PDB file of C-alpha atoms in Angstrom:
ATOM      1  CA  UNK A   1      13.823   9.488  -9.036  1.00 91.00           C
ATOM      2  CA  UNK A   2      10.306   9.632 -10.487  1.00 95.00           C
ATOM      3  CA  UNK A   3       8.572   6.733 -12.237  1.00 96.00           C
ATOM      4  CA  UNK A   4       5.666   7.577 -14.532  1.00 95.00           C
ATOM      5  CA  UNK A   5       2.911   5.400 -16.419  1.00 95.00           C
ATOM      6  CA  UNK A   6       1.861   7.610 -19.059  1.00 95.00           C
ATOM      7  CA  UNK A   7      -1.450   6.753 -20.957  1.00 96.00           C
ATOM      8  CA  UNK A   8      -0.982   3.165 -20.813  1.00 96.00           C
ATOM      9  CA  UNK A   9      -3.478   1.170 -22.942  1.00 97.00           C
ATOM     10  CA  UNK A  10      -3.507  -2.635 -23.030  1.00 96.00           C
ATOM     11  CA  UNK A  11      -5.971  -5.316 -24.669  1.00 95.00           C
ATOM     12  CA  UNK A  12      -5.863  -9.071 -24.748  1.00 94.00           C
ATOM     13  CA  UNK A  13      -7.728 -10.243 -27.801  1.00 92.00           C
ATOM     14  CA  UNK A  14     -10.975  -7.955 -27.643  1.00 91.00           C
ATOM     15  CA  UNK A  15     -10.971  -7.493 -24.058  1.00 93.00           C
ATOM     16  CA  UNK A  16      -9.485  -3.835 -23.007  1.00 94.00           C
ATOM     17  CA  UNK A  17      -7.872  -4.249 -19.595  1.00 95.00           C
ATOM     18  CA  UNK A  18      -6.158  -0.791 -19.324  1.00 96.00           C
ATOM     19  CA  UNK A  19      -7.669   2.180 -20.845  1.00 95.00           C
ATOM     20  CA  UNK A  20      -5.121   5.057 -20.739  1.00 96.00           C
ATOM     21  CA  UNK A  21      -3.729   4.494 -17.127  1.00 96.00           C
ATOM     22  CA  UNK A  22      -1.492   7.084 -15.681  1.00 96.00           C
ATOM     23  CA  UNK A  23       0.167   7.482 -12.464  1.00 96.00           C
ATOM     24  CA  UNK A  24       3.530   8.558 -10.844  1.00 95.00           C
ATOM     25  CA  UNK A  25       5.672   7.238  -7.931  1.00 95.00           C
ATOM     26  CA  UNK A  26       8.649   9.257  -6.765  1.00 94.00           C
ATOM     27  CA  UNK A  27      11.714   8.214  -4.779  1.00 95.00           C
ATOM     28  CA  UNK A  28      11.588   8.410  -1.019  1.00 94.00           C
ATOM     29  CA  UNK A  29       7.763   7.636  -0.983  1.00 92.00           C
ATOM     30  CA  UNK A  30       5.717   4.695  -1.073  1.00 94.00           C
ATOM     31  CA  UNK A  31       2.957   4.773  -3.581  1.00 96.00           C
ATOM     32  CA  UNK A  32      -0.125   2.430  -3.424  1.00 95.00           C
ATOM     33  CA  UNK A  33      -1.661   0.940  -6.319  1.00 95.00           C
ATOM     34  CA  UNK A  34      -5.027  -0.146  -5.621  1.00 94.00           C
ATOM     35  CA  UNK A  35      -8.041  -1.778  -7.106  1.00 92.00           C
ATOM     36  CA  UNK A  36     -10.515  -4.755  -6.798  1.00 90.00           C
ATOM     37  CA  UNK A  37      -9.574  -8.114  -8.422  1.00 88.00           C
ATOM     38  CA  UNK A  38      -9.532  -7.456 -12.428  1.00 88.00           C
ATOM     39  CA  UNK A  39      -9.256  -3.776 -12.152  1.00 91.00           C
ATOM     40  CA  UNK A  40      -5.756  -3.816 -14.129  1.00 93.00           C
ATOM     41  CA  UNK A  41      -3.399  -3.630 -10.955  1.00 93.00           C
ATOM     42  CA  UNK A  42      -1.505  -6.798 -11.962  1.00 92.00           C
ATOM     43  CA  UNK A  43      -1.351  -5.871 -15.890  1.00 95.00           C
ATOM     44  CA  UNK A  44       0.067  -2.350 -14.877  1.00 95.00           C
ATOM     45  CA  UNK A  45       2.908  -3.941 -12.747  1.00 95.00           C
ATOM     46  CA  UNK A  46       3.760  -6.293 -15.622  1.00 94.00           C
ATOM     47  CA  UNK A  47       3.965  -3.531 -18.065  1.00 96.00           C
ATOM     48  CA  UNK A  48       5.809  -1.345 -15.705  1.00 95.00           C
ATOM     49  CA  UNK A  49       8.347  -4.226 -15.269  1.00 94.00           C
ATOM     50  CA  UNK A  50       8.574  -4.967 -19.070  1.00 95.00           C
ATOM     51  CA  UNK A  51       7.070  -8.372 -18.752  1.00 94.00           C
ATOM     52  CA  UNK A  52       5.106  -7.493 -21.800  1.00 94.00           C
ATOM     53  CA  UNK A  53       4.594  -4.087 -23.875  1.00 94.00           C
ATOM     54  CA  UNK A  54       1.486  -1.928 -23.869  1.00 96.00           C
ATOM     55  CA  UNK A  55      -0.367  -1.295 -26.900  1.00 96.00           C
ATOM     56  CA  UNK A  56      -0.037   2.359 -26.530  1.00 96.00           C
ATOM     57  CA  UNK A  57       1.440   4.725 -23.768  1.00 96.00           C
ATOM     58  CA  UNK A  58       4.866   4.756 -22.224  1.00 95.00           C
ATOM     59  CA  UNK A  59       6.882   3.948 -18.924  1.00 96.00           C
ATOM     60  CA  UNK A  60       9.077   6.995 -18.026  1.00 96.00           C
ATOM     61  CA  UNK A  61      11.917   6.987 -15.515  1.00 95.00           C
ATOM     62  CA  UNK A  62      13.108  10.647 -14.523  1.00 95.00           C
ATOM     63  CA  UNK A  63      11.178  11.964 -17.575  1.00 93.00           C
ATOM     64  CA  UNK A  64      12.527   9.832 -20.200  1.00 95.00           C
ATOM     65  CA  UNK A  65      11.837   6.318 -21.539  1.00 95.00           C
ATOM     66  CA  UNK A  66      13.051   3.814 -18.908  1.00 96.00           C
ATOM     67  CA  UNK A  67      16.142   2.006 -19.997  1.00 95.00           C
ATOM     68  CA  UNK A  68      15.546  -1.620 -18.504  1.00 93.00           C
ATOM     69  CA  UNK A  69      19.255  -2.307 -18.812  1.00 92.00           C
ATOM     70  CA  UNK A  70      20.158   0.453 -16.437  1.00 93.00           C
ATOM     71  CA  UNK A  71      17.084   0.513 -13.678  1.00 95.00           C
ATOM     72  CA  UNK A  72      16.818  -2.309 -11.475  1.00 95.00           C
ATOM     73  CA  UNK A  73      13.471  -3.468 -10.143  1.00 96.00           C
ATOM     74  CA  UNK A  74      12.954  -5.611  -7.017  1.00 95.00           C
ATOM     75  CA  UNK A  75       9.456  -7.789  -7.215  1.00 94.00           C
ATOM     76  CA  UNK A  76       7.892  -9.361  -4.338  1.00 92.00           C
ATOM     77  CA  UNK A  77       5.079 -11.444  -5.952  1.00 89.00           C
ATOM     78  CA  UNK A  78       1.692 -12.293  -4.177  1.00 83.00           C
ATOM     79  CA  UNK A  79       2.083 -15.736  -5.341  1.00 81.00           C
ATOM     80  CA  UNK A  80       5.464 -17.591  -4.049  1.00 75.00           C
ATOM     81  CA  UNK A  81       7.958 -18.151  -7.078  1.00 81.00           C
ATOM     82  CA  UNK A  82      10.802 -19.964  -5.291  1.00 90.00           C
ATOM     83  CA  UNK A  83      11.858 -23.606  -5.364  1.00 91.00           C
ATOM     84  CA  UNK A  84      10.527 -25.651  -2.366  1.00 91.00           C
ATOM     85  CA  UNK A  85      12.917 -28.557  -2.656  1.00 92.00           C
ATOM     86  CA  UNK A  86      16.050 -26.450  -3.180  1.00 92.00           C
ATOM     87  CA  UNK A  87      18.472 -24.862  -0.567  1.00 94.00           C
ATOM     88  CA  UNK A  88      17.641 -21.370   0.451  1.00 95.00           C
ATOM     89  CA  UNK A  89      21.089 -19.773   0.182  1.00 96.00           C
ATOM     90  CA  UNK A  90      21.564 -21.484  -3.481  1.00 95.00           C
ATOM     91  CA  UNK A  91      18.459 -20.128  -4.893  1.00 95.00           C
ATOM     92  CA  UNK A  92      18.843 -16.667  -3.269  1.00 96.00           C
ATOM     93  CA  UNK A  93      22.347 -16.224  -4.679  1.00 96.00           C
ATOM     94  CA  UNK A  94      21.081 -17.596  -7.866  1.00 95.00           C
ATOM     95  CA  UNK A  95      18.247 -15.042  -8.229  1.00 95.00           C
ATOM     96  CA  UNK A  96      20.702 -12.203  -7.059  1.00 95.00           C
ATOM     97  CA  UNK A  97      23.335 -13.012  -9.969  1.00 96.00           C
ATOM     98  CA  UNK A  98      20.359 -13.136 -12.303  1.00 93.00           C
ATOM     99  CA  UNK A  99      20.013  -9.424 -11.541  1.00 92.00           C
ATOM    100  CA  UNK A 100      23.605  -8.825 -12.456  1.00 91.00           C
ATOM    101  CA  UNK A 101      25.710  -8.807  -9.359  1.00 93.00           C
ATOM    102  CA  UNK A 102      28.741 -11.164  -8.915  1.00 95.00           C
ATOM    103  CA  UNK A 103      28.783 -14.493  -6.867  1.00 96.00           C
ATOM    104  CA  UNK A 104      30.834 -12.959  -3.944  1.00 96.00           C
ATOM    105  CA  UNK A 105      28.708  -9.982  -3.646  1.00 96.00           C
ATOM    106  CA  UNK A 106      25.611 -11.979  -3.923  1.00 96.00           C
ATOM    107  CA  UNK A 107      26.683 -14.084  -1.232  1.00 96.00           C
ATOM    108  CA  UNK A 108      27.395 -11.168   1.024  1.00 97.00           C
ATOM    109  CA  UNK A 109      24.185  -9.448   0.339  1.00 97.00           C
ATOM    110  CA  UNK A 110      22.001 -12.499   0.951  1.00 97.00           C
ATOM    111  CA  UNK A 111      23.800 -13.502   3.956  1.00 97.00           C
ATOM    112  CA  UNK A 112      23.266  -9.567   5.435  1.00 97.00           C
ATOM    113  CA  UNK A 113      19.575  -9.902   4.612  1.00 96.00           C
ATOM    114  CA  UNK A 114      19.224 -13.279   6.328  1.00 96.00           C
ATOM    115  CA  UNK A 115      20.645 -11.771   9.371  1.00 96.00           C
ATOM    116  CA  UNK A 116      18.484  -8.552   9.063  1.00 94.00           C
ATOM    117  CA  UNK A 117      15.232 -10.671   8.559  1.00 93.00           C
ATOM    118  CA  UNK A 118      16.103 -13.219  11.290  1.00 93.00           C
ATOM    119  CA  UNK A 119      16.592 -15.980   8.917  1.00 94.00           C
ATOM    120  CA  UNK A 120      20.220 -16.994   9.079  1.00 95.00           C
ATOM    121  CA  UNK A 121      19.490 -20.330  10.874  1.00 95.00           C
ATOM    122  CA  UNK A 122      17.790 -21.417   8.004  1.00 95.00           C
ATOM    123  CA  UNK A 123      20.384 -20.565   5.309  1.00 94.00           C
ATOM    124  CA  UNK A 124      21.095 -24.171   4.474  1.00 95.00           C
ATOM    125  CA  UNK A 125      17.734 -25.359   4.803  1.00 94.00           C
ATOM    126  CA  UNK A 126      15.261 -26.239   2.163  1.00 94.00           C
ATOM    127  CA  UNK A 127      12.363 -23.850   1.560  1.00 92.00           C
ATOM    128  CA  UNK A 128       9.701 -26.278   2.111  1.00 91.00           C
ATOM    129  CA  UNK A 129      10.904 -26.905   5.826  1.00 93.00           C
ATOM    130  CA  UNK A 130       9.916 -23.070   6.537  1.00 92.00           C
ATOM    131  CA  UNK A 131       6.667 -21.736   7.707  1.00 89.00           C
ATOM    132  CA  UNK A 132       4.347 -19.840   5.340  1.00 86.00           C
ATOM    133  CA  UNK A 133       5.522 -16.273   7.045  1.00 87.00           C
ATOM    134  CA  UNK A 134       9.119 -17.291   6.838  1.00 90.00           C
ATOM    135  CA  UNK A 135       8.921 -18.229   3.174  1.00 91.00           C
ATOM    136  CA  UNK A 136       7.493 -14.779   2.631  1.00 89.00           C
ATOM    137  CA  UNK A 137      10.704 -13.333   4.366  1.00 91.00           C
ATOM    138  CA  UNK A 138      12.715 -15.490   1.778  1.00 93.00           C
ATOM    139  CA  UNK A 139      10.958 -14.331  -1.159  1.00 93.00           C
ATOM    140  CA  UNK A 140      11.264 -10.610   0.043  1.00 94.00           C
ATOM    141  CA  UNK A 141      15.081 -11.258   0.147  1.00 95.00           C
ATOM    142  CA  UNK A 142      14.993 -11.928  -3.926  1.00 95.00           C
ATOM    143  CA  UNK A 143      13.297  -8.391  -4.302  1.00 95.00           C
ATOM    144  CA  UNK A 144      16.138  -6.632  -2.170  1.00 96.00           C
ATOM    145  CA  UNK A 145      19.381  -8.411  -2.341  1.00 96.00           C
ATOM    146  CA  UNK A 146      20.534  -6.791  -5.761  1.00 96.00           C
ATOM    147  CA  UNK A 147      19.836  -3.209  -4.132  1.00 95.00           C
ATOM    148  CA  UNK A 148      17.281  -2.104  -6.645  1.00 96.00           C
ATOM    149  CA  UNK A 149      16.037   1.535  -7.369  1.00 96.00           C
ATOM    150  CA  UNK A 150      12.254   0.513  -7.705  1.00 96.00           C
ATOM    151  CA  UNK A 151      10.663  -2.092  -5.457  1.00 96.00           C
ATOM    152  CA  UNK A 152       7.338  -3.447  -6.016  1.00 96.00           C
ATOM    153  CA  UNK A 153       5.398  -5.280  -3.177  1.00 94.00           C
ATOM    154  CA  UNK A 154       2.327  -7.306  -4.001  1.00 91.00           C
ATOM    155  CA  UNK A 155       0.404  -7.922  -0.843  1.00 87.00           C
ATOM    156  CA  UNK A 156       3.746  -7.985   1.046  1.00 87.00           C
ATOM    157  CA  UNK A 157       1.899  -8.665   4.519  1.00 84.00           C
ATOM    158  CA  UNK A 158       0.157 -11.655   3.328  1.00 80.00           C
ATOM    159  CA  UNK A 159       0.936 -14.731   5.781  1.00 76.00           C
ATOM    160  CA  UNK A 160       2.988 -12.802   8.310  1.00 82.00           C
ATOM    161  CA  UNK A 161       2.162 -12.615  11.981  1.00 86.00           C
ATOM    162  CA  UNK A 162       2.424  -9.254  13.806  1.00 88.00           C
ATOM    163  CA  UNK A 163       5.903  -9.550  14.807  1.00 88.00           C
ATOM    164  CA  UNK A 164       7.264 -10.470  11.345  1.00 87.00           C
ATOM    165  CA  UNK A 165       4.918  -7.686  10.136  1.00 87.00           C
ATOM    166  CA  UNK A 166       6.643  -5.291  12.058  1.00 90.00           C
ATOM    167  CA  UNK A 167      10.092  -6.369  11.012  1.00 91.00           C
ATOM    168  CA  UNK A 168       8.655  -6.075   7.316  1.00 89.00           C
ATOM    169  CA  UNK A 169       7.530  -2.691   8.189  1.00 90.00           C
ATOM    170  CA  UNK A 170      10.795  -1.390   9.511  1.00 93.00           C
ATOM    171  CA  UNK A 171      12.643  -2.919   6.308  1.00 93.00           C
ATOM    172  CA  UNK A 172      10.345  -1.142   4.002  1.00 90.00           C
ATOM    173  CA  UNK A 173      10.721   2.250   5.965  1.00 92.00           C
ATOM    174  CA  UNK A 174      14.454   1.930   5.626  1.00 94.00           C
ATOM    175  CA  UNK A 175      14.275   1.283   2.027  1.00 94.00           C
ATOM    176  CA  UNK A 176      12.216   4.419   1.510  1.00 94.00           C
ATOM    177  CA  UNK A 177      14.580   6.425   3.602  1.00 94.00           C
ATOM    178  CA  UNK A 178      17.218   5.391   1.109  1.00 95.00           C
ATOM    179  CA  UNK A 179      15.229   7.413  -1.584  1.00 95.00           C
ATOM    180  CA  UNK A 180      14.004   4.587  -3.109  1.00 96.00           C
ATOM    181  CA  UNK A 181      10.712   3.951  -4.996  1.00 96.00           C
ATOM    182  CA  UNK A 182       8.358   1.648  -3.185  1.00 95.00           C
ATOM    183  CA  UNK A 183       5.181   0.505  -4.989  1.00 96.00           C
ATOM    184  CA  UNK A 184       2.585  -1.211  -2.954  1.00 93.00           C
ATOM    185  CA  UNK A 185      -0.160  -3.371  -4.360  1.00 90.00           C
ATOM    186  CA  UNK A 186      -2.634  -4.672  -1.312  1.00 86.00           C
ATOM    187  CA  UNK A 187      -6.056  -4.940  -0.294  1.00 86.00           C
ATOM    188  CA  UNK A 188      -5.097  -4.554   3.123  1.00 85.00           C
ATOM    189  CA  UNK A 189      -5.916  -0.787   3.492  1.00 89.00           C
ATOM    190  CA  UNK A 190      -4.605  -0.144   6.955  1.00 87.00           C
ATOM    191  CA  UNK A 191      -0.913  -0.884   5.686  1.00 86.00           C
ATOM    192  CA  UNK A 192      -1.241   1.233   2.631  1.00 89.00           C
ATOM    193  CA  UNK A 193      -2.921   4.052   4.752  1.00 89.00           C
ATOM    194  CA  UNK A 194       0.349   3.710   7.037  1.00 87.00           C
ATOM    195  CA  UNK A 195       2.999   3.714   4.527  1.00 86.00           C
ATOM    196  CA  UNK A 196       1.761   5.434   1.212  1.00 92.00           C
ATOM    197  CA  UNK A 197       2.151   9.118   0.634  1.00 92.00           C
ATOM    198  CA  UNK A 198       0.156   8.927  -2.803  1.00 95.00           C
ATOM    199  CA  UNK A 199      -2.225   6.207  -4.254  1.00 95.00           C
ATOM    200  CA  UNK A 200      -4.080   5.688  -7.384  1.00 96.00           C
ATOM    201  CA  UNK A 201      -7.027   3.544  -7.536  1.00 95.00           C
ATOM    202  CA  UNK A 202      -8.076   1.406 -10.569  1.00 95.00           C
ATOM    203  CA  UNK A 203     -11.524   0.528 -11.376  1.00 94.00           C
ATOM    204  CA  UNK A 204     -12.627  -1.358 -14.681  1.00 92.00           C
ATOM    205  CA  UNK A 205      -8.940  -0.275 -16.106  1.00 94.00           C
ATOM    206  CA  UNK A 206      -9.351   3.485 -15.473  1.00 95.00           C
ATOM    207  CA  UNK A 207      -7.637   5.330 -12.751  1.00 95.00           C
ATOM    208  CA  UNK A 208     -10.760   6.718 -10.940  1.00 95.00           C
ATOM    209  CA  UNK A 209      -8.632   8.554  -8.096  1.00 94.00           C
ATOM    210  CA  UNK A 210      -4.971   9.423  -7.711  1.00 95.00           C
ATOM    211  CA  UNK A 211      -3.031  11.945  -5.527  1.00 94.00           C
ATOM    212  CA  UNK A 212      -1.358  12.632  -2.176  1.00 94.00           C
ATOM    213  CA  UNK A 213      -3.630  10.772   0.409  1.00 92.00           C
ATOM    214  CA  UNK A 214      -3.444  13.494   2.655  1.00 91.00           C
ATOM    215  CA  UNK A 215      -4.917  15.774  -0.103  1.00 93.00           C
ATOM    216  CA  UNK A 216      -7.513  13.347  -0.986  1.00 93.00           C
ATOM    217  CA  UNK A 217      -8.936  13.226   2.587  1.00 89.00           C
ATOM    218  CA  UNK A 218      -8.759  17.131   3.127  1.00 87.00           C
ATOM    219  CA  UNK A 219     -10.863  17.426  -0.092  1.00 88.00           C
ATOM    220  CA  UNK A 220     -13.751  15.669   1.827  1.00 86.00           C
ATOM    221  CA  UNK A 221     -16.219  18.056   3.418  1.00 84.00           C
ATOM    222  CA  UNK A 222     -15.182  18.968   6.561  1.00 86.00           C
ATOM    223  CA  UNK A 223     -18.626  19.260   8.275  1.00 88.00           C
ATOM    224  CA  UNK A 224     -18.744  16.115  10.537  1.00 89.00           C
ATOM    225  CA  UNK A 225     -17.209  15.999  13.969  1.00 90.00           C
ATOM    226  CA  UNK A 226     -16.647  12.851  15.970  1.00 92.00           C
ATOM    227  CA  UNK A 227     -17.374  13.121  19.576  1.00 91.00           C
ATOM    228  CA  UNK A 228     -16.324  10.934  22.434  1.00 93.00           C
ATOM    229  CA  UNK A 229     -17.961  11.467  25.752  1.00 91.00           C
ATOM    230  CA  UNK A 230     -19.502   9.463  28.591  1.00 91.00           C
ATOM    231  CA  UNK A 231     -22.612  11.329  27.787  1.00 91.00           C
ATOM    232  CA  UNK A 232     -22.900  10.060  24.276  1.00 90.00           C
ATOM    233  CA  UNK A 233     -26.566   8.978  24.791  1.00 91.00           C
ATOM    234  CA  UNK A 234     -27.738  12.420  25.862  1.00 92.00           C
ATOM    235  CA  UNK A 235     -25.714  13.967  22.874  1.00 91.00           C
ATOM    236  CA  UNK A 236     -26.986  11.550  20.383  1.00 91.00           C
ATOM    237  CA  UNK A 237     -30.688  12.287  21.628  1.00 91.00           C
ATOM    238  CA  UNK A 238     -29.982  16.103  21.582  1.00 91.00           C
ATOM    239  CA  UNK A 239     -28.552  16.258  17.902  1.00 90.00           C
ATOM    240  CA  UNK A 240     -31.503  13.884  16.573  1.00 89.00           C
ATOM    241  CA  UNK A 241     -31.079  12.987  12.783  1.00 90.00           C
ATOM    242  CA  UNK A 242     -27.796  14.884  12.652  1.00 91.00           C
ATOM    243  CA  UNK A 243     -26.128  12.055  15.089  1.00 90.00           C
ATOM    244  CA  UNK A 244     -25.075   8.683  14.360  1.00 90.00           C
ATOM    245  CA  UNK A 245     -23.535   6.304  16.768  1.00 90.00           C
ATOM    246  CA  UNK A 246     -20.022   4.930  15.995  1.00 87.00           C
ATOM    247  CA  UNK A 247     -19.395   3.271  19.318  1.00 83.00           C
ATOM    248  CA  UNK A 248     -20.276   2.943  22.830  1.00 84.00           C
ATOM    249  CA  UNK A 249     -19.018   6.618  23.787  1.00 87.00           C
ATOM    250  CA  UNK A 250     -18.435   7.774  20.319  1.00 90.00           C
ATOM    251  CA  UNK A 251     -20.856   9.952  18.215  1.00 91.00           C
ATOM    252  CA  UNK A 252     -20.654  11.337  14.721  1.00 91.00           C
ATOM    253  CA  UNK A 253     -22.266  14.582  14.417  1.00 91.00           C
ATOM    254  CA  UNK A 254     -23.306  16.123  10.899  1.00 91.00           C
ATOM    255  CA  UNK A 255     -23.469  19.934  10.428  1.00 88.00           C
ATOM    256  CA  UNK A 256     -24.911  21.954   7.347  1.00 87.00           C
ATOM    257  CA  UNK A 257     -21.505  23.621   6.757  1.00 87.00           C
ATOM    258  CA  UNK A 258     -17.790  23.387   8.132  1.00 86.00           C
ATOM    259  CA  UNK A 259     -18.409  27.005   9.354  1.00 87.00           C
ATOM    260  CA  UNK A 260     -20.954  25.758  12.074  1.00 89.00           C
ATOM    261  CA  UNK A 261     -17.845  23.724  13.744  1.00 86.00           C
ATOM    262  CA  UNK A 262     -16.705  26.287  16.184  1.00 88.00           C
ATOM    263  CA  UNK A 263     -20.467  26.951  17.526  1.00 89.00           C
ATOM    264  CA  UNK A 264     -21.031  23.134  17.757  1.00 90.00           C
ATOM    265  CA  UNK A 265     -17.881  22.454  19.543  1.00 89.00           C
ATOM    266  CA  UNK A 266     -18.657  25.697  22.172  1.00 90.00           C
ATOM    267  CA  UNK A 267     -22.218  24.232  22.560  1.00 89.00           C
ATOM    268  CA  UNK A 268     -20.853  20.609  23.215  1.00 90.00           C
ATOM    269  CA  UNK A 269     -18.108  21.874  25.494  1.00 90.00           C
ATOM    270  CA  UNK A 270     -20.701  24.161  27.643  1.00 90.00           C
ATOM    271  CA  UNK A 271     -23.403  21.182  28.010  1.00 92.00           C
ATOM    272  CA  UNK A 272     -21.629  18.258  28.159  1.00 92.00           C
ATOM    273  CA  UNK A 273     -18.549  16.339  29.610  1.00 92.00           C
ATOM    274  CA  UNK A 274     -16.418  15.939  26.462  1.00 91.00           C
ATOM    275  CA  UNK A 275     -13.362  13.524  26.222  1.00 92.00           C
ATOM    276  CA  UNK A 276     -12.217  13.894  22.769  1.00 91.00           C
ATOM    277  CA  UNK A 277     -13.593  15.568  19.504  1.00 90.00           C
ATOM    278  CA  UNK A 278     -11.910  15.540  16.024  1.00 89.00           C
ATOM    279  CA  UNK A 279     -12.919  16.428  12.455  1.00 88.00           C
ATOM    280  CA  UNK A 280     -14.120  13.212  10.682  1.00 88.00           C
ATOM    281  CA  UNK A 281     -11.893  12.294   7.844  1.00 85.00           C
ATOM    282  CA  UNK A 282     -12.812   9.026   5.744  1.00 87.00           C
ATOM    283  CA  UNK A 283     -10.300   5.886   6.035  1.00 88.00           C
ATOM    284  CA  UNK A 284      -8.775   4.808   2.859  1.00 92.00           C
ATOM    285  CA  UNK A 285     -10.867   1.783   3.167  1.00 91.00           C
ATOM    286  CA  UNK A 286     -13.955   4.113   2.949  1.00 89.00           C
ATOM    287  CA  UNK A 287     -12.371   5.868   0.158  1.00 92.00           C
ATOM    288  CA  UNK A 288     -11.491   2.727  -1.604  1.00 92.00           C
ATOM    289  CA  UNK A 289     -15.221   1.307  -1.154  1.00 91.00           C
ATOM    290  CA  UNK A 290     -16.730   4.669  -2.719  1.00 89.00           C
ATOM    291  CA  UNK A 291     -14.624   4.612  -5.721  1.00 90.00           C
ATOM    292  CA  UNK A 292     -14.709   0.815  -6.666  1.00 90.00           C
ATOM    293  CA  UNK A 293     -18.335   0.078  -5.725  1.00 83.00           C
ATOM    294  CA  UNK A 294     -19.535   0.382  -9.378  1.00 67.00           C
ATOM    295  CA  UNK A 295     -18.627  -0.756 -12.674  1.00 59.00           C
ATOM    296  CA  UNK A 296     -16.600   1.797 -15.001  1.00 50.00           C
TER     297      UNK A 296
END
């Protein structure tokens, strides 16, 4: 499966929110849609889900205009969208039926997901009796119970404690393993970096960076080494302006070119007690800040 936004433009009145946005997400992989507030992420997602149409451009599924009658979406919004005073089982089944599955199948699917997420004991409770994290898990079931091909998760880990976050990770990985398209939108870069094969970063309604995360990182100059050593103070003094302290025992060394790596490592190994070394790669957070730190 392949989902594409192609040259999407969208304006509200005189304000142009999207300026030719294009990106592609594939089945069996997670895709990260990133950007600061107001960059155009929510508008892109709403167009993707046919909430409203673009001014121009198209949404493609496997190379053809998407047929929303045949392609099922599962959506976990950042803001809760359930009924706090209603019984959990009733509204979960209701939402599953809205997505086109029969009543008996909906009950079976919802009950299965309640067990998977450790929520079966709350089946007949009102939503407002649950903690914020447990409400998030109930909301997640609305996105998954009808077995959609495309799953969109907007800040999915918000409000979850480490145990529930781990459980959600396992669920998401299983859905990816089934060949589904999973699209993340989040400001929690550690989760994006953990899950996503590819990303697109929006800034000012434009895609300012897109592609496989591995390739993006590899394209950065590989002329920096991270060295961990109990003799970090000595290394720091020896390399002068080329050294930057990262931690108590960790130093970042800059070289004039990547070709100097081997000679530098040889010198370090012969002179100091080195515990660890690696080529420095920027984190996704570093990349995000670099590409969104200015107006477009």
